[in-house]
PDB file of C-alpha atoms in Angstrom:
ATOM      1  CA  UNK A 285     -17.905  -0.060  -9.393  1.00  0.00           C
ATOM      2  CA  UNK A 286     -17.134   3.189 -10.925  1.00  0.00           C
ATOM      3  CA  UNK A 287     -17.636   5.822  -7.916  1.00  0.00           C
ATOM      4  CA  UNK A 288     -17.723   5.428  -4.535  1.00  0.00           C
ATOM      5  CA  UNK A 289     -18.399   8.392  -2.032  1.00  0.00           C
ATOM      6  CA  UNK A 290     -17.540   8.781   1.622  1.00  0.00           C
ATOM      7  CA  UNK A 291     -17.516  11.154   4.381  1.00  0.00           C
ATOM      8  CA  UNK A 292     -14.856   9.760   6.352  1.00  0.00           C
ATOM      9  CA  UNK A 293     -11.776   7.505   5.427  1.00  0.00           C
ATOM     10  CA  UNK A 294     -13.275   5.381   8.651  1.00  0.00           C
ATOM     11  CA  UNK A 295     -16.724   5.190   6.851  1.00  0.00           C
ATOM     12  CA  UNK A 296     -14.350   4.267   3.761  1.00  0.00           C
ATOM     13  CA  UNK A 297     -12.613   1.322   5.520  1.00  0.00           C
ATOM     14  CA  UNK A 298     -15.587   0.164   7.039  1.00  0.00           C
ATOM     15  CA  UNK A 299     -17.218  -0.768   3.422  1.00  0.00           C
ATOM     16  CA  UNK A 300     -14.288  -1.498   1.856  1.00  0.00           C
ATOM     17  CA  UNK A 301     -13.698  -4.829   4.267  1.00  0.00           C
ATOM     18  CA  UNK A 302     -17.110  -6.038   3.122  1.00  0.00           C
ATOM     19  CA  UNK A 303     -16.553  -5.763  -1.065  1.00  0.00           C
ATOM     20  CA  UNK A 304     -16.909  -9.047  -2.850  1.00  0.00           C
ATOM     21  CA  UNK A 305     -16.385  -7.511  -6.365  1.00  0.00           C
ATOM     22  CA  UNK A 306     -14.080  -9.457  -8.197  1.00  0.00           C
ATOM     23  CA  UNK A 307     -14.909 -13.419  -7.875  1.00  0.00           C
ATOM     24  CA  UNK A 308     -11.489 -14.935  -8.785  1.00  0.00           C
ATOM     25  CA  UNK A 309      -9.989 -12.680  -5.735  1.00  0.00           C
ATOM     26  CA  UNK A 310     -12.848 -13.612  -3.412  1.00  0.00           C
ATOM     27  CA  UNK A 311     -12.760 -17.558  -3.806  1.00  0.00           C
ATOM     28  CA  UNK A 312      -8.615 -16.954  -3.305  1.00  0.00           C
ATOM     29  CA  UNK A 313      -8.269 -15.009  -0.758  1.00  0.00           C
ATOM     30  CA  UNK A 314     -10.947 -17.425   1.590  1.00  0.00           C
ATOM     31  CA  UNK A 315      -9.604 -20.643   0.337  1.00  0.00           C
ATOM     32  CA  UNK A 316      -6.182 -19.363   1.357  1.00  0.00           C
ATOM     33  CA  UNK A 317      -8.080 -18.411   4.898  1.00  0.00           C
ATOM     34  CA  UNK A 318      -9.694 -21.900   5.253  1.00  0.00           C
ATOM     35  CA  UNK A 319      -6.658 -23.960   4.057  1.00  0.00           C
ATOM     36  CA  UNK A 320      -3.898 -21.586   6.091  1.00  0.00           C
ATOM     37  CA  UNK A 321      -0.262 -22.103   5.874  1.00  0.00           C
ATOM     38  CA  UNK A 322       1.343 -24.485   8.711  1.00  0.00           C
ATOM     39  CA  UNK A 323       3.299 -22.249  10.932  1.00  0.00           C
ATOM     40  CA  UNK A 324      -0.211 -20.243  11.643  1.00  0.00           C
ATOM     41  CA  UNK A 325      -2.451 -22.967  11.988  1.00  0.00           C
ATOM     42  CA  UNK A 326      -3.939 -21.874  14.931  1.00  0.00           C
ATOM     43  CA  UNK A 327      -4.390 -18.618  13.953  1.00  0.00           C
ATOM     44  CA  UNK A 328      -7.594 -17.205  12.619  1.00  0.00           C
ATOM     45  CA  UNK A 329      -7.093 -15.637   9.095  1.00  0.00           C
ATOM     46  CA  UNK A 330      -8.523 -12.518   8.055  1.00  0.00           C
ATOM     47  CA  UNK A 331      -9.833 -13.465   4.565  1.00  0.00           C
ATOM     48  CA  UNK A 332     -11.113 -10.551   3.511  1.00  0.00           C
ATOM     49  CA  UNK A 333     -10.244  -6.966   1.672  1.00  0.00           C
ATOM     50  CA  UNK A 334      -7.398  -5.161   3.566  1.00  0.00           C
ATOM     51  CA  UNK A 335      -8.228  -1.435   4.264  1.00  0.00           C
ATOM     52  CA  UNK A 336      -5.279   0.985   4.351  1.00  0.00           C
ATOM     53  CA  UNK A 337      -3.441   1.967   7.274  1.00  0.00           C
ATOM     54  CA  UNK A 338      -2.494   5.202   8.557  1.00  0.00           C
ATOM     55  CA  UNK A 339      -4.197   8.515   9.989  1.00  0.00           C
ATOM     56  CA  UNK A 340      -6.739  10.370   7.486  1.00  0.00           C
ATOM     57  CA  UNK A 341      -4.585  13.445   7.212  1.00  0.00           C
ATOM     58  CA  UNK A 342      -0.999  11.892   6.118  1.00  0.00           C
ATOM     59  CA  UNK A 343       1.105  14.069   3.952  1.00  0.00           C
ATOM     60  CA  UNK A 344       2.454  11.036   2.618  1.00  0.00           C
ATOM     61  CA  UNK A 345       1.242   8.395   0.825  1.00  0.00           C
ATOM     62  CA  UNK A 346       2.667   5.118   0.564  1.00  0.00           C
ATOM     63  CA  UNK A 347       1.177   2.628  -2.607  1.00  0.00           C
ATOM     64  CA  UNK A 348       2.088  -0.898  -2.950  1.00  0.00           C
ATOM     65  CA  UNK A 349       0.744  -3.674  -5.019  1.00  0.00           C
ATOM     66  CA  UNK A 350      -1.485  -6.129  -3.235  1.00  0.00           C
ATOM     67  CA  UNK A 351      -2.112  -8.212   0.620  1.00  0.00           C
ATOM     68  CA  UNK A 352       0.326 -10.624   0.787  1.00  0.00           C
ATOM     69  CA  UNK A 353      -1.792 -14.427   1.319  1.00  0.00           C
ATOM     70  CA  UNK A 354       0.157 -15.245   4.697  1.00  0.00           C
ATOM     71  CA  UNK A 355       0.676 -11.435   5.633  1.00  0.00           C
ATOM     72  CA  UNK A 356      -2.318  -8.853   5.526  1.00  0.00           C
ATOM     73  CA  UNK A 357      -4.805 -11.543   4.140  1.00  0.00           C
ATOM     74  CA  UNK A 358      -3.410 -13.288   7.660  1.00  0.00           C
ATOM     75  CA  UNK A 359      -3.785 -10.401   9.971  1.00  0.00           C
ATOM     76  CA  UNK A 360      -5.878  -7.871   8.336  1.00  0.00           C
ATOM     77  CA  UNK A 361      -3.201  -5.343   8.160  1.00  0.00           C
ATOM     78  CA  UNK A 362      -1.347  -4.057   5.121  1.00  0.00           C
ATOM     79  CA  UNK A 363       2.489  -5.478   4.958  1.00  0.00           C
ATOM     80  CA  UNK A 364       1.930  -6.771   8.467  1.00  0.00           C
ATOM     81  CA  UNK A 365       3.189 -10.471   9.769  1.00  0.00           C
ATOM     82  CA  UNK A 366       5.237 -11.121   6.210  1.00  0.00           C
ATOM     83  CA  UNK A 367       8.706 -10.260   4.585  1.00  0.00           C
ATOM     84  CA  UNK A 368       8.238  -7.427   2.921  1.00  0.00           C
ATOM     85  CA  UNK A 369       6.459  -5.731   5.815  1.00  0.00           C
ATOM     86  CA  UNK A 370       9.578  -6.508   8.348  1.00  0.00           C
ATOM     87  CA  UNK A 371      11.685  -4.612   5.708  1.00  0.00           C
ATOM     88  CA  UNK A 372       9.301  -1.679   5.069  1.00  0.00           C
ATOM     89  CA  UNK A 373       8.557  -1.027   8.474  1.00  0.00           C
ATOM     90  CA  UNK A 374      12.270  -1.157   9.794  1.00  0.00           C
ATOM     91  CA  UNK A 375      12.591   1.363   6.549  1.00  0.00           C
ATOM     92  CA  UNK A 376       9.583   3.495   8.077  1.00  0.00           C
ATOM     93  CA  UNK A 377      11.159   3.823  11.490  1.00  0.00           C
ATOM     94  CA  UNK A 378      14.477   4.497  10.531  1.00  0.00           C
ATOM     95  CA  UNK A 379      13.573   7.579   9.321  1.00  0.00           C
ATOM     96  CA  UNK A 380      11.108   8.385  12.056  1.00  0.00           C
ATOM     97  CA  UNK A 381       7.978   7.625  10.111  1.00  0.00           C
ATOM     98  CA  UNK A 382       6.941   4.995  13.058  1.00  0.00           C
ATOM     99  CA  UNK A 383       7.111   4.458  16.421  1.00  0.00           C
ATOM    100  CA  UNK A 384       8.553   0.958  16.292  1.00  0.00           C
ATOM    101  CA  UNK A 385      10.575  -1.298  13.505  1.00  0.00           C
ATOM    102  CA  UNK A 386       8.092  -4.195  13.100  1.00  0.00           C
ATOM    103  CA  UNK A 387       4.607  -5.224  12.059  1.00  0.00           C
ATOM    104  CA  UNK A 388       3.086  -8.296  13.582  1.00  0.00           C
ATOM    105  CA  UNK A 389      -0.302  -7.988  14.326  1.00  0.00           C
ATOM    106  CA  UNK A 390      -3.167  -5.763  14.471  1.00  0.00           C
ATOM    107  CA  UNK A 391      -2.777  -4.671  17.884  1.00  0.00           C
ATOM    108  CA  UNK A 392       1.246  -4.272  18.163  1.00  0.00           C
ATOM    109  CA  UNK A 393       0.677  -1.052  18.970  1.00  0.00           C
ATOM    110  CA  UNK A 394       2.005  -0.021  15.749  1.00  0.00           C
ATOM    111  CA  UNK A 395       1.683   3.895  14.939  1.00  0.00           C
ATOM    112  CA  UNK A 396       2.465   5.547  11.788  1.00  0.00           C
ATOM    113  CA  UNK A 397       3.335   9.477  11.881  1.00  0.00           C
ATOM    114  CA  UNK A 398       2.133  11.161   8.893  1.00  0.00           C
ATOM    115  CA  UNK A 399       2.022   8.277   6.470  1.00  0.00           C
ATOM    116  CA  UNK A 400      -0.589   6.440   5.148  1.00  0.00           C
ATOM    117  CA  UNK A 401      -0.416   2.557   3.600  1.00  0.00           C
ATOM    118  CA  UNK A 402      -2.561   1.384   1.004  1.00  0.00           C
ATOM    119  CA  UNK A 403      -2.959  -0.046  -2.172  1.00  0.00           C
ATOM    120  CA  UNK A 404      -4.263  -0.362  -6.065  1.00  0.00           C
ATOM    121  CA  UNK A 405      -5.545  -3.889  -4.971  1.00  0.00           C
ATOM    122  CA  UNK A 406      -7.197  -4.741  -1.343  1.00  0.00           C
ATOM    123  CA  UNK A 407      -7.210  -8.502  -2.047  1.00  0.00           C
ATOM    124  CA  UNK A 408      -5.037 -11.317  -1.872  1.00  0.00           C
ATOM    125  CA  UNK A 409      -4.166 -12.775  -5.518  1.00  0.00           C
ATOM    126  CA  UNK A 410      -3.354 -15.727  -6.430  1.00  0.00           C
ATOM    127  CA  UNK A 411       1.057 -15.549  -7.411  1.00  0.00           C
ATOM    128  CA  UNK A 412       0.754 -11.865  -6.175  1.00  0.00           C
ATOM    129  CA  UNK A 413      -0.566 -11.017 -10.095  1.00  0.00           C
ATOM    130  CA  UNK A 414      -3.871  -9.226  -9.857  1.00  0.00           C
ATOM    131  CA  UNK A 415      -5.478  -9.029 -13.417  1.00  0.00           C
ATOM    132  CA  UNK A 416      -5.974  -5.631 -14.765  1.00  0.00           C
ATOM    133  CA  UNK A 417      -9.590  -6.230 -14.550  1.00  0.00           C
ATOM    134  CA  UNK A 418      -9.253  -6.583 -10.596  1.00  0.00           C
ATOM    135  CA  UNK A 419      -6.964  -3.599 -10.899  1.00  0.00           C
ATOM    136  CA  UNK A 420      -9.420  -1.503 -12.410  1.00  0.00           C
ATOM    137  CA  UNK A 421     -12.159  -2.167 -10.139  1.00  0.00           C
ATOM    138  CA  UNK A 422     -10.298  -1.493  -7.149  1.00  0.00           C
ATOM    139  CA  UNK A 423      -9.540   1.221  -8.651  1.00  0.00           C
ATOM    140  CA  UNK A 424     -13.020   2.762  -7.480  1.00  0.00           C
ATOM    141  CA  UNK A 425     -11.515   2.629  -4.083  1.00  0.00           C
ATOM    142  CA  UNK A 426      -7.975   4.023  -4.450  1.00  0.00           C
ATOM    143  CA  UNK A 427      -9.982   7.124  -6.062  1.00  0.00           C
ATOM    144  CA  UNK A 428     -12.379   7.346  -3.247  1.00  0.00           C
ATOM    145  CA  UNK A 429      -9.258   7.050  -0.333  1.00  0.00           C
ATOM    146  CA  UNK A 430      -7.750   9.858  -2.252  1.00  0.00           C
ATOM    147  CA  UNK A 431     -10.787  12.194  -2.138  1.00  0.00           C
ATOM    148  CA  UNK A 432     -10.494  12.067   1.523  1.00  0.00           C
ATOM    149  CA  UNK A 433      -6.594  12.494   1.660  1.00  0.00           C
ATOM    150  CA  UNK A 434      -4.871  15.486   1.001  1.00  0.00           C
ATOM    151  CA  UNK A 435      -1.374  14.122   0.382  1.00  0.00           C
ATOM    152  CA  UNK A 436       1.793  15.870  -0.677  1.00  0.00           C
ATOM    153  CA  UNK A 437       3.786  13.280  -1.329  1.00  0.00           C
ATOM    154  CA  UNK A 438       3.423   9.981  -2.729  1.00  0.00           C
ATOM    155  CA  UNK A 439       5.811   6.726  -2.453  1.00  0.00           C
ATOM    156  CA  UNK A 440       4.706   3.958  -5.096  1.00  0.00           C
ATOM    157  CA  UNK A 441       6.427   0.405  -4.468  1.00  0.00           C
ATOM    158  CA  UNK A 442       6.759  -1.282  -7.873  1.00  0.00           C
ATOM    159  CA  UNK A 443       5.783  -0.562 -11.653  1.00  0.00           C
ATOM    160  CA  UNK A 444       1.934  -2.236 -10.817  1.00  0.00           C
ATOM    161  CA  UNK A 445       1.248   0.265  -8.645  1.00  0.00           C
ATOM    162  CA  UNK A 446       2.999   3.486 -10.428  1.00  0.00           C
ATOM    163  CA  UNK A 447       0.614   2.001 -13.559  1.00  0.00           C
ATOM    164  CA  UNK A 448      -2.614   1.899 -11.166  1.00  0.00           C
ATOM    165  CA  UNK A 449      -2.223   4.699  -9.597  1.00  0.00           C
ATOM    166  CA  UNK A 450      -1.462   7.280 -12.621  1.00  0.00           C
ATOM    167  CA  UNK A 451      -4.706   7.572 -13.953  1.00  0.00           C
ATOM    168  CA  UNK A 452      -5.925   7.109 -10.596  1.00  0.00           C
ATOM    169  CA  UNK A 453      -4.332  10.672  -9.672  1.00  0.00           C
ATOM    170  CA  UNK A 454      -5.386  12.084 -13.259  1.00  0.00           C
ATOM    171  CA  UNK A 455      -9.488  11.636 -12.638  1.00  0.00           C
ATOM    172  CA  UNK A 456      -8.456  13.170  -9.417  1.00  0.00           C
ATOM    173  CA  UNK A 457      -7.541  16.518 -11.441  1.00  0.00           C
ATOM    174  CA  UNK A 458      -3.546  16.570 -10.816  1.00  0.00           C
ATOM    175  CA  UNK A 459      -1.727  16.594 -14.159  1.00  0.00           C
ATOM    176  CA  UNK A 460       0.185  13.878 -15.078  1.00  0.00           C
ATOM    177  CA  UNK A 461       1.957  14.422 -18.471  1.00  0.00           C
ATOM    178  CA  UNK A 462       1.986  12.815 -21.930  1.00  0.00           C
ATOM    179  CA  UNK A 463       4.068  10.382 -22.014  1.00  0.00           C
ATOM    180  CA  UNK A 464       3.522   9.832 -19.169  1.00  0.00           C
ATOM    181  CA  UNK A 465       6.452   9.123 -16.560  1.00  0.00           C
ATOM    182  CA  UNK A 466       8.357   5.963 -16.572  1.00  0.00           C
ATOM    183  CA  UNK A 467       8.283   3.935 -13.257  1.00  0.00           C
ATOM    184  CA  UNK A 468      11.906   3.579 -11.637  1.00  0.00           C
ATOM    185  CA  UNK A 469      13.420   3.271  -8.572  1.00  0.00           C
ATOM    186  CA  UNK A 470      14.152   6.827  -7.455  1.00  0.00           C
ATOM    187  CA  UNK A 471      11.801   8.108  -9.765  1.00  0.00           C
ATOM    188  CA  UNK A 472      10.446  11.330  -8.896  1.00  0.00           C
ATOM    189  CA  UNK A 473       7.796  13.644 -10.636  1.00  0.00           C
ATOM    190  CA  UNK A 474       5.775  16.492  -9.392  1.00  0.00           C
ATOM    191  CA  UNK A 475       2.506  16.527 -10.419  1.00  0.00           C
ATOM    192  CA  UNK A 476      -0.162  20.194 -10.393  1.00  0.00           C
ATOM    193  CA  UNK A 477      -3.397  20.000  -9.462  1.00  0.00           C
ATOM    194  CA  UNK A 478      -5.382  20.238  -6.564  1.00  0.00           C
ATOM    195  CA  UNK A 479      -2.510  21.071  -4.657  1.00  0.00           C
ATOM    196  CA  UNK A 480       1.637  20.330  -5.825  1.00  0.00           C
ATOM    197  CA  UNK A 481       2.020  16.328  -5.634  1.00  0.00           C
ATOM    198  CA  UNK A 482       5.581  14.631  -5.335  1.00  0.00           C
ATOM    199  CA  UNK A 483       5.177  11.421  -6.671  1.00  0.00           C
ATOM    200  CA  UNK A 484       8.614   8.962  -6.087  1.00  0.00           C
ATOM    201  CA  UNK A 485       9.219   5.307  -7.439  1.00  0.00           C
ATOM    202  CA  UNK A 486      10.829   2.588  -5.578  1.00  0.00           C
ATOM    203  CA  UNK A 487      11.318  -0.761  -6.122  1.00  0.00           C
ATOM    204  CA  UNK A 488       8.821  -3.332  -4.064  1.00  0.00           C
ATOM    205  CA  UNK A 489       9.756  -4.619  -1.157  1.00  0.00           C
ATOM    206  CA  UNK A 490       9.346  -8.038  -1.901  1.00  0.00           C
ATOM    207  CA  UNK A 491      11.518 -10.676  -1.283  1.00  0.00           C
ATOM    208  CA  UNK A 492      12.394 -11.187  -4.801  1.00  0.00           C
ATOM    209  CA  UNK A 493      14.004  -7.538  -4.505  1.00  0.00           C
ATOM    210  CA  UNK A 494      15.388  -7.711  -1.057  1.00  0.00           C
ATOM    211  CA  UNK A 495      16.877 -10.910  -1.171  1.00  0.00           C
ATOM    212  CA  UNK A 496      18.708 -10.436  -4.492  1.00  0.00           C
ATOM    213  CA  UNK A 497      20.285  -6.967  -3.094  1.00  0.00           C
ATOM    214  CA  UNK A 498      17.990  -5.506  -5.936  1.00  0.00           C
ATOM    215  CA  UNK A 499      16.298  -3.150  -3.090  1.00  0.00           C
ATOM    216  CA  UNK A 500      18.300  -2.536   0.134  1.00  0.00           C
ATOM    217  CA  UNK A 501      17.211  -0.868   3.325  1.00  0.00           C
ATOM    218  CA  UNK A 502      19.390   2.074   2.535  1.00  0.00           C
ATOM    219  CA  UNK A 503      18.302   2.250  -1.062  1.00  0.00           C
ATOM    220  CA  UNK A 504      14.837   2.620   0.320  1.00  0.00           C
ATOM    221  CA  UNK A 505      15.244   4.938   2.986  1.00  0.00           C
ATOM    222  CA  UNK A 506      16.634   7.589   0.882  1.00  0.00           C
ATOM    223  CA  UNK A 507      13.401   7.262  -0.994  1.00  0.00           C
ATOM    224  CA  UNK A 508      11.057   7.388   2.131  1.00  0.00           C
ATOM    225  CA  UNK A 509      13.164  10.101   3.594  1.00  0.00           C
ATOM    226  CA  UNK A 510      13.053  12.427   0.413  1.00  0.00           C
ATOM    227  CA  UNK A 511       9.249  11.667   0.302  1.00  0.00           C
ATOM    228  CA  UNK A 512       9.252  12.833   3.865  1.00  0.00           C
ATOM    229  CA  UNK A 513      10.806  15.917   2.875  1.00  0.00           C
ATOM    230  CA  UNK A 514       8.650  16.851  -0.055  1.00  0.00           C
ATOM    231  CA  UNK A 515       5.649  16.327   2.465  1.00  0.00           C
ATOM    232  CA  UNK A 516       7.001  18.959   5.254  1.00  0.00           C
ATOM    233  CA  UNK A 517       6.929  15.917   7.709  1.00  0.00           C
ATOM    234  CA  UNK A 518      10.382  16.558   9.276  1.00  0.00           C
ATOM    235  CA  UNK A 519      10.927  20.449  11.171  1.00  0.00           C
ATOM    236  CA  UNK A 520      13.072  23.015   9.547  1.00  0.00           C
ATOM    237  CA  UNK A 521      16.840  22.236  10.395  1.00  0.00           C
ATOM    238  CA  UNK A 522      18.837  25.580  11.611  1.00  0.00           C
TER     239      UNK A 522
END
């Protein structure tokens, strides 16, 4: 899958939900859909590739890693209905990014202002650890999102994403330089190319991070709000 063209990012999402590319993430992310946890039993899973959220002309961009099994592989949403959703949403709204703290299901009336969700992989994998032959493949679909976007401002959660989506960003035309940048939390880059890109690190928000102390709410909001900055998505103070 090496290119992938589309008119809209609605024609975009549309496909994407139907891709059975990679095998290993296909057989995982059903059985996981068939089997379901116990506490949503009754619930109908997803099961399928997780589109990105957001409106088509964010100024920022927000990159994680992968669908949680239980959360968007659940409810078809990226970081909605799990753990690290409940802490990047609250993050989101607390610096006026959303119009509400949570993420539950699909049609919580959930609204994102300028910001778009997505990610290197759109499959649920098995111990959260998608191979980098997955990641490469969904890599056709991170480029294609991007062609559509215009972003100023990027927000990576986690090395696996900074790593997927730097050469991602270089076929794209921006510059990233050699060596290229080391992932960190608070990292922050700007990239030339089609137009000046802000590109900032933070640690994932998953529960390995969060629960440790490793990640807090406030360490992340200083990340989303800077990103929010570099973007122009908050009005001139006087």
């Amino acid at each position: 899958m090496s290119s992938l063209t589309f008119r809209t990012v609605g024609a975009l999402d549309a496909a994407l939900v139907d891709c059975r590319a990679c095998p290993r993430l296909v057989d995982w992310r059903e059985a996981v859909a068939r089997e379901k946890r116990a506490a949503y039993r009754d619930e109908e899973y997803w099961g399928r590739p997780v589109p990105g959220i957001g409106p088509a002309d964010a100024r920022l961009l927000v990159v994680g890693l992968a669908p949680a099994a239980h959360g968007g592989n659940r409810t078809g949403r990226m970081f909605t209905g799990d753990r690290s959703g409940d802490v990047l949403f609250a993050a989101l709204h607390a610096v006026g990014l959303t119009n509400q703290p949570t993420a539950v299901h699909r049609d919580d009336g959930l609204e994102l202002y300028g910001v778009r969700i997505t990610a290197p992989v759109h499959c649920a994998p098995p111990e959260n650890k998608p191979t980098p032959a997955e990641r490469d493949t969904c890599a056709a679909w991170l480029r294609a999102e991007l062609a559509l976007l215009a972003p100023r401002a990027v927000v990576v959660l986690g090395a696996f994403g900074w790593q997927a989506l730097l050469p991602v960003l270089a076929g794209a035309g921006w510059t990233v330089p050699r060596p290229r940048p080391r992932f960190g939390h608070g990292a922050h880059v700007e990239l030339a190319g089609p137009g000046p890109l802000h590109l900032f690190g933070s640690y994932h928000v998953s529960q390995q991070n969060t629960f440790t102390g490793r990640l807090t709410p406030a360490m992340l909001e200083d990340v989303l709000r800077a990103a929010a900055t570099a973007a122009g998505l908050y009005a001139p103070t006087t």
